[in-house]
C-alpha cells in the first residue's frame, strides 16, 4: 500500500519538454515530473498573513493534507502553477469557468470595459441588458437584482421571502450549502462539511432557531416540519441538484413534493442555482427538472469569472425590494460594468452558440464512461453521479448515493490518496469528496482520455 501522508516533492526527472504537459507516467509518483517547491514556500509565507493562507477555506487542501498549488495562469481547460506544472482543471474556479479560462471574447469585453471605467455606482445600460439576458434564459424570473456573490444572492433572497411573507422560519437541507450567511451555516455542506464544521461557531442561537433542517430526498421530513410550523415558514431553500455534498439528483417525488407544500402553505420556494444555473441548461436545473421556483439565486457562471451574484423571480415578490418596496438590500459594486461585461459576454455565448450543451454533454459522458470503467477494471468500489457537466466520483461501497447519509459513508481517506496521485498526474480536482467536478466546453477528448488514464494509473497504485 502506498503511504502518501503528505505532498512529497517529486524530483523525478522527466523529459523536459513534457514538464509542462499532463502526462501520467509510470514513475512511482505518477507525477508530471514537476516539483512544488515554489508553492510550498508561497503557502508558508501566505499563512503568515492570511488565515490558513487562503481567502476561502476549501482552497487550503487541509483535509487532504497537501500543499495547494499556487496558480500563476490558466487557459482553456488548463491551469499552470508557479512551479510550472500544468493541470487539466475540473475545479473551474468552483464552477464559473464553463467556457474554459481566458475565453478571448470575455477577456476582450473586460479589457474594453475597463478602459471606459470599472465602476460608477450609478445605473448603466449594461445592467438592463444583463437583466434582459437573464430573463430570456430563466423564464421564471420576472425581475432580477444583481449582487456580488452567491452568498449575497441567497442571503438577500431569504430576507426578501421573510419580508414578503412576514414569517420568520426557513427550511434548508442537511449537506446543502448556500454560502456563509449565518442562517445557512446550520448542517451546511461544501467547505463547512469538508472541514468538519457544518454548524459554525459565531452563529447565535437566535439566528439558528430560525433555520429548520430537513433531509435531502426525504419528503417526509419536510412534511413533518410543515405540519409542525405550517404558516410560520417563510421559505424553503435548496440546491435543486446538489453539488455541495457531492452531486446528488433529487427524486421526482421530493422536488415536486416540495413545490406542492410551498404552494399549499404560501411559502416561498427558492432554488439556489448558484452552481447549477446556466450550467445544466440555459435555464439551469429548473429547466431540466420542470419545476418552477418562486425565487432563483444565481452566481458563478453569471460573472464569467468576476464577482457576480443575482436573485430574481416573481414580480409580486421582487416588488417588495427597496426602493420599490420595504425590504432593504444594497451593494456598492452591484452591477458594476466590469462584472456585467464579463458575465453578459459569457451568457450570450451560452445562449447563442449552436449545440453548446450537446457538446458539453458528449464530453462529460465520455469522462463518466471512462471513469466508471476505471473503477470496474481496478475493482475500486465507487459510484459516479453526473448530470450534464457536473459530476462526483464517490468512493463508497454503497451502490448508490442519494442522500446525505449515503455521502457520509464515503471513504474520505481513499479519496485523499486518490486526489494527491491524480494531482501529481496533472489532474486538478476539488480537494474534497463533498464537492462537484466541472467539465468545461474547453475540455478536449485528449484531456478527458488523459484524465481517464491518470485515474486508471492511480487506482492501480492504490490497489497494489
Ligand atoms: P459564493 O458566496 O461563494 O459566491 O457562493 C456561495 C454558494 C451559494 N450556493 C451554492 C449552491 C454554492 O455552491 C455556493 C458556493 N460554492 C462553493 C463551492 N462548493 C464555493 C467555493 C468556496 O467556498 O470557495
XYZ file of C-alpha atoms in Angstrom, residues 59-416:
358
model
C -8.676 26.118 -1.198
C -6.448 25.127 1.722
C -6.165 21.384 0.881
C -6.178 20.975 4.689
C -8.468 17.941 4.622
C -6.300 16.129 2.058
C -3.147 17.028 3.953
C -1.366 18.567 0.975
C 0.015 21.900 -0.136
C -2.232 23.728 -2.571
C -0.500 24.655 -5.836
C -0.370 28.432 -6.224
C -1.810 29.091 -9.652
C 0.038 31.501 -11.924
C -2.135 31.386 -15.044
C -4.797 29.494 -16.915
C -6.014 28.961 -20.449
C -8.882 26.885 -21.778
C -9.099 23.659 -19.771
C -5.701 24.091 -18.112
C -4.227 25.843 -15.105
C -0.477 26.277 -14.503
C 1.087 26.697 -11.082
C 4.063 28.838 -10.054
C 6.360 25.798 -10.336
C 5.384 25.428 -13.968
C 3.194 22.328 -13.529
C 0.184 22.318 -15.846
C -3.033 20.550 -14.886
C -6.333 19.670 -16.520
C -8.760 21.728 -14.458
C -12.020 20.211 -13.132
C -12.490 22.924 -10.484
C -13.021 25.751 -12.963
C -12.875 28.288 -10.128
C -15.591 26.160 -8.401
C -17.964 26.464 -11.330
C -17.706 29.841 -13.122
C -15.381 28.796 -15.959
C -17.901 26.895 -18.114
C -16.316 28.424 -21.245
C -12.838 27.481 -20.020
C -10.264 30.012 -18.867
C -9.349 33.226 -20.763
C -12.039 32.917 -23.412
C -10.965 35.616 -25.884
C -14.406 37.253 -26.081
C -14.604 37.522 -22.288
C -11.048 38.870 -21.980
C -11.810 41.445 -24.706
C -15.056 42.523 -23.012
C -13.299 43.006 -19.675
C -10.384 44.980 -21.104
C -12.557 47.194 -23.332
C -14.977 47.946 -20.474
C -12.164 48.630 -18.026
C -10.907 51.344 -20.369
C -14.275 53.110 -20.003
C -14.391 52.797 -16.208
C -14.673 49.861 -13.822
C -17.480 51.114 -11.609
C -19.622 54.229 -11.234
C -22.159 53.412 -8.519
C -24.799 54.596 -10.960
C -27.196 52.825 -13.308
C -25.756 51.673 -16.643
C -27.275 50.192 -19.816
C -25.209 47.033 -19.252
C -27.264 46.189 -16.156
C -30.542 46.356 -18.041
C -29.033 44.250 -20.832
C -27.892 41.702 -18.255
C -31.362 41.607 -16.644
C -32.971 41.036 -20.057
C -30.482 38.245 -20.849
C -31.167 36.504 -17.523
C -34.943 36.795 -18.003
C -34.609 35.343 -21.520
C -32.667 32.309 -20.241
C -34.577 31.772 -16.972
C -38.282 32.406 -17.750
C -39.357 32.094 -14.089
C -37.544 35.365 -13.409
C -39.758 38.430 -13.968
C -37.384 40.816 -12.209
C -33.783 40.401 -11.032
C -31.356 42.174 -8.692
C -27.586 41.929 -9.217
C -25.275 41.417 -6.229
C -21.602 40.435 -5.814
C -21.582 36.788 -4.717
C -23.714 33.710 -4.338
C -23.882 34.313 -0.595
C -25.265 37.799 -1.118
C -27.839 36.360 -3.503
C -29.088 33.659 -1.133
C -28.933 35.884 1.946
C -30.969 38.571 0.180
C -33.477 36.098 -1.271
C -34.201 34.730 2.203
C -34.590 38.230 3.653
C -36.967 39.098 0.801
C -39.003 35.921 1.396
C -39.254 36.727 5.106
C -40.261 40.323 4.362
C -42.797 39.271 1.719
C -44.457 36.559 3.854
C -43.962 38.328 7.213
C -42.813 34.943 8.542
C -39.517 34.066 10.250
C -38.653 30.406 9.699
C -36.791 28.885 6.733
C -36.123 25.272 5.821
C -32.776 24.181 4.418
C -31.392 20.672 3.849
C -28.575 18.892 5.629
C -25.496 18.929 3.392
C -26.681 21.766 1.183
C -24.516 24.875 1.103
C -25.890 28.311 0.288
C -22.894 30.459 1.185
C -21.586 31.644 4.526
C -24.564 33.726 5.751
C -25.385 32.928 9.407
C -28.786 31.434 8.610
C -27.193 28.849 6.310
C -24.272 27.642 8.448
C -26.506 25.042 10.022
C -25.704 21.488 8.883
C -24.024 23.106 5.883
C -22.174 21.336 3.076
C -19.117 22.276 0.974
C -16.162 23.596 2.945
C -18.133 23.645 6.217
C -18.749 19.905 5.892
C -15.283 19.159 4.494
C -13.573 20.872 7.416
C -15.923 19.316 9.946
C -17.814 22.470 10.989
C -21.309 22.069 9.478
C -22.619 24.266 12.332
C -20.278 27.222 12.570
C -19.329 28.898 15.846
C -20.331 32.561 15.813
C -23.876 31.850 14.653
C -26.156 32.933 17.504
C -28.812 30.663 18.985
C -31.427 33.183 17.873
C -30.360 33.004 14.253
C -30.009 29.218 14.351
C -33.537 28.922 15.755
C -34.829 30.481 12.538
C -33.408 27.716 10.370
C -35.126 24.330 10.313
C -33.320 21.462 8.617
C -34.732 18.532 6.673
C -33.176 15.592 4.845
C -32.497 15.862 1.101
C -34.581 13.407 -0.942
C -36.795 12.670 2.072
C -40.099 14.486 1.534
C -41.490 13.086 4.803
C -39.016 15.187 6.827
C -40.295 18.272 5.004
C -43.931 17.360 5.554
C -43.261 16.944 9.296
C -41.809 20.458 9.513
C -44.797 21.928 7.687
C -47.192 20.021 9.948
C -45.453 21.469 12.989
C -44.753 25.029 11.738
C -47.078 25.392 8.713
C -47.880 29.086 8.360
C -44.642 30.216 10.089
C -42.356 29.076 7.272
C -41.222 31.920 5.032
C -39.115 29.915 2.600
C -37.674 26.585 1.628
C -34.220 26.946 0.069
C -32.414 24.087 -1.633
C -29.903 23.175 -4.281
C -32.283 21.649 -6.880
C -29.389 19.361 -7.822
C -26.769 19.341 -5.095
C -23.100 19.948 -5.633
C -22.055 20.742 -2.065
C -22.266 17.274 -0.631
C -21.158 15.926 -3.973
C -23.637 15.667 -6.840
C -26.993 14.255 -5.755
C -30.054 14.250 -8.029
C -33.475 14.963 -6.491
C -36.146 12.280 -6.779
C -39.248 13.424 -8.643
C -41.337 12.804 -5.517
C -39.010 15.019 -3.466
C -38.732 18.008 -5.774
C -42.405 18.059 -6.808
C -43.461 17.406 -3.225
C -41.587 20.487 -2.038
C -43.204 22.597 -4.760
C -46.660 21.388 -3.707
C -46.036 22.007 0.012
C -44.763 25.544 -0.632
C -47.756 26.347 -2.826
C -50.157 24.883 -0.273
C -48.678 26.866 2.652
C -47.864 30.160 0.907
C -44.152 29.522 1.458
C -41.584 30.942 -0.993
C -39.672 28.205 -2.828
C -36.092 29.310 -3.507
C -33.932 27.308 -5.924
C -30.309 28.025 -5.161
C -28.883 27.733 -8.689
C -25.588 29.439 -7.936
C -23.864 26.259 -9.121
C -26.447 24.727 -11.498
C -27.597 27.950 -13.143
C -26.601 28.189 -16.829
C -24.511 25.001 -16.328
C -27.095 22.230 -16.527
C -29.031 24.029 -19.260
C -29.611 27.606 -20.395
C -32.391 27.691 -17.815
C -30.485 25.703 -15.205
C -31.804 22.839 -13.082
C -35.382 24.177 -13.117
C -35.461 23.722 -16.909
C -34.224 20.133 -16.594
C -36.489 19.241 -13.641
C -39.585 21.018 -14.967
C -40.278 22.562 -11.549
C -40.674 26.331 -11.215
C -39.445 28.073 -8.054
C -40.732 31.413 -6.783
C -37.220 32.837 -6.489
C -33.913 31.730 -8.036
C -30.437 32.620 -6.827
C -27.544 32.734 -9.280
C -23.772 33.158 -9.154
C -20.509 31.731 -10.535
C -21.084 31.415 -14.324
C -23.177 34.605 -14.344
C -19.980 36.597 -13.676
C -17.745 34.847 -16.199
C -15.058 34.695 -13.506
C -15.729 38.129 -11.959
C -17.654 38.576 -8.684
C -21.340 38.489 -9.571
C -24.449 37.041 -7.931
C -28.113 37.646 -8.657
C -31.540 36.788 -7.331
C -34.856 37.103 -9.058
C -38.293 35.632 -9.553
C -41.950 36.500 -9.339
C -42.726 40.200 -9.882
C -45.058 40.370 -6.873
C -42.272 39.163 -4.587
C -39.470 41.194 -6.165
C -41.604 44.355 -5.921
C -41.117 44.179 -2.149
C -37.449 45.112 -2.610
C -36.204 48.646 -1.913
C -36.517 51.201 -3.340
C -39.873 49.955 -4.730
C -40.813 48.092 -1.545
C -39.715 47.998 2.111
C -37.203 45.090 2.111
C -33.741 46.615 2.104
C -30.716 45.275 0.221
C -27.855 47.224 -1.329
C -24.303 46.939 -2.708
C -21.605 49.419 -3.738
C -20.361 47.288 -6.612
C -23.604 45.547 -7.509
C -23.992 45.509 -11.300
C -20.637 47.189 -11.924
C -19.802 47.479 -15.617
C -16.695 45.270 -15.496
C -18.509 42.308 -13.952
C -21.545 42.864 -16.160
C -19.379 42.861 -19.290
C -17.723 39.560 -18.318
C -20.993 37.945 -17.282
C -23.094 39.216 -20.164
C -20.499 38.100 -22.733
C -20.478 34.659 -21.113
C -24.272 34.291 -21.037
C -24.629 35.453 -24.634
C -22.086 32.852 -25.773
C -24.025 30.142 -23.927
C -27.303 31.383 -25.348
C -26.144 31.825 -28.939
C -23.615 29.004 -29.526
C -25.391 26.289 -31.512
C -25.160 22.872 -29.833
C -23.208 24.200 -26.851
C -24.919 21.977 -24.247
C -24.972 18.970 -26.563
C -21.180 19.236 -26.950
C -20.764 19.639 -23.196
C -22.889 16.532 -22.646
C -20.762 14.476 -25.066
C -17.542 15.454 -23.297
C -18.977 14.826 -19.835
C -20.482 11.461 -20.813
C -17.106 10.394 -22.257
C -15.444 11.193 -18.940
C -18.126 9.396 -16.914
C -17.869 6.282 -19.088
C -14.092 6.162 -18.768
C -14.040 6.713 -15.017
C -16.726 4.078 -14.496
C -14.641 1.595 -16.497
C -11.543 2.509 -14.483
C -13.407 1.758 -11.225
C -14.569 -1.630 -12.539
C -11.273 -2.613 -14.191
C -9.383 -1.893 -10.970
C -12.048 -3.258 -8.664
C -12.334 0.061 -6.806
C -15.678 0.479 -5.009
C -17.263 3.714 -6.162
C -20.292 5.475 -7.603
C -20.221 8.259 -10.195
C -23.139 10.654 -10.129
C -23.336 13.018 -13.095
C -25.811 15.424 -14.570
C -24.602 17.426 -17.527
C -21.118 18.752 -16.814
C -21.357 18.343 -13.021
C -20.132 15.076 -11.525
C -18.826 13.466 -8.379
C -16.788 10.276 -8.033
C -17.889 8.919 -4.649
C -15.563 6.307 -3.134
C -18.119 4.135 -1.402
C -19.209 0.507 -1.105
C -22.845 1.640 -1.443
C -24.371 1.040 -4.835
C -25.980 4.481 -4.902
C -25.530 7.926 -3.294
C -28.905 9.634 -2.988
C -28.792 11.262 0.437
C -26.562 12.988 2.956
C -26.464 9.762 4.978
C -25.169 7.923 1.874
C -22.499 10.613 1.377
C -21.342 10.178 4.965
C -20.434 6.561 4.213
C -17.780 7.581 1.665
C -14.139 6.643 2.172
C -12.639 10.132 2.504
C -9.192 8.682 3.278
C -9.140 6.810 -0.022
C -10.371 9.987 -1.715
C -7.465 11.976 -0.248
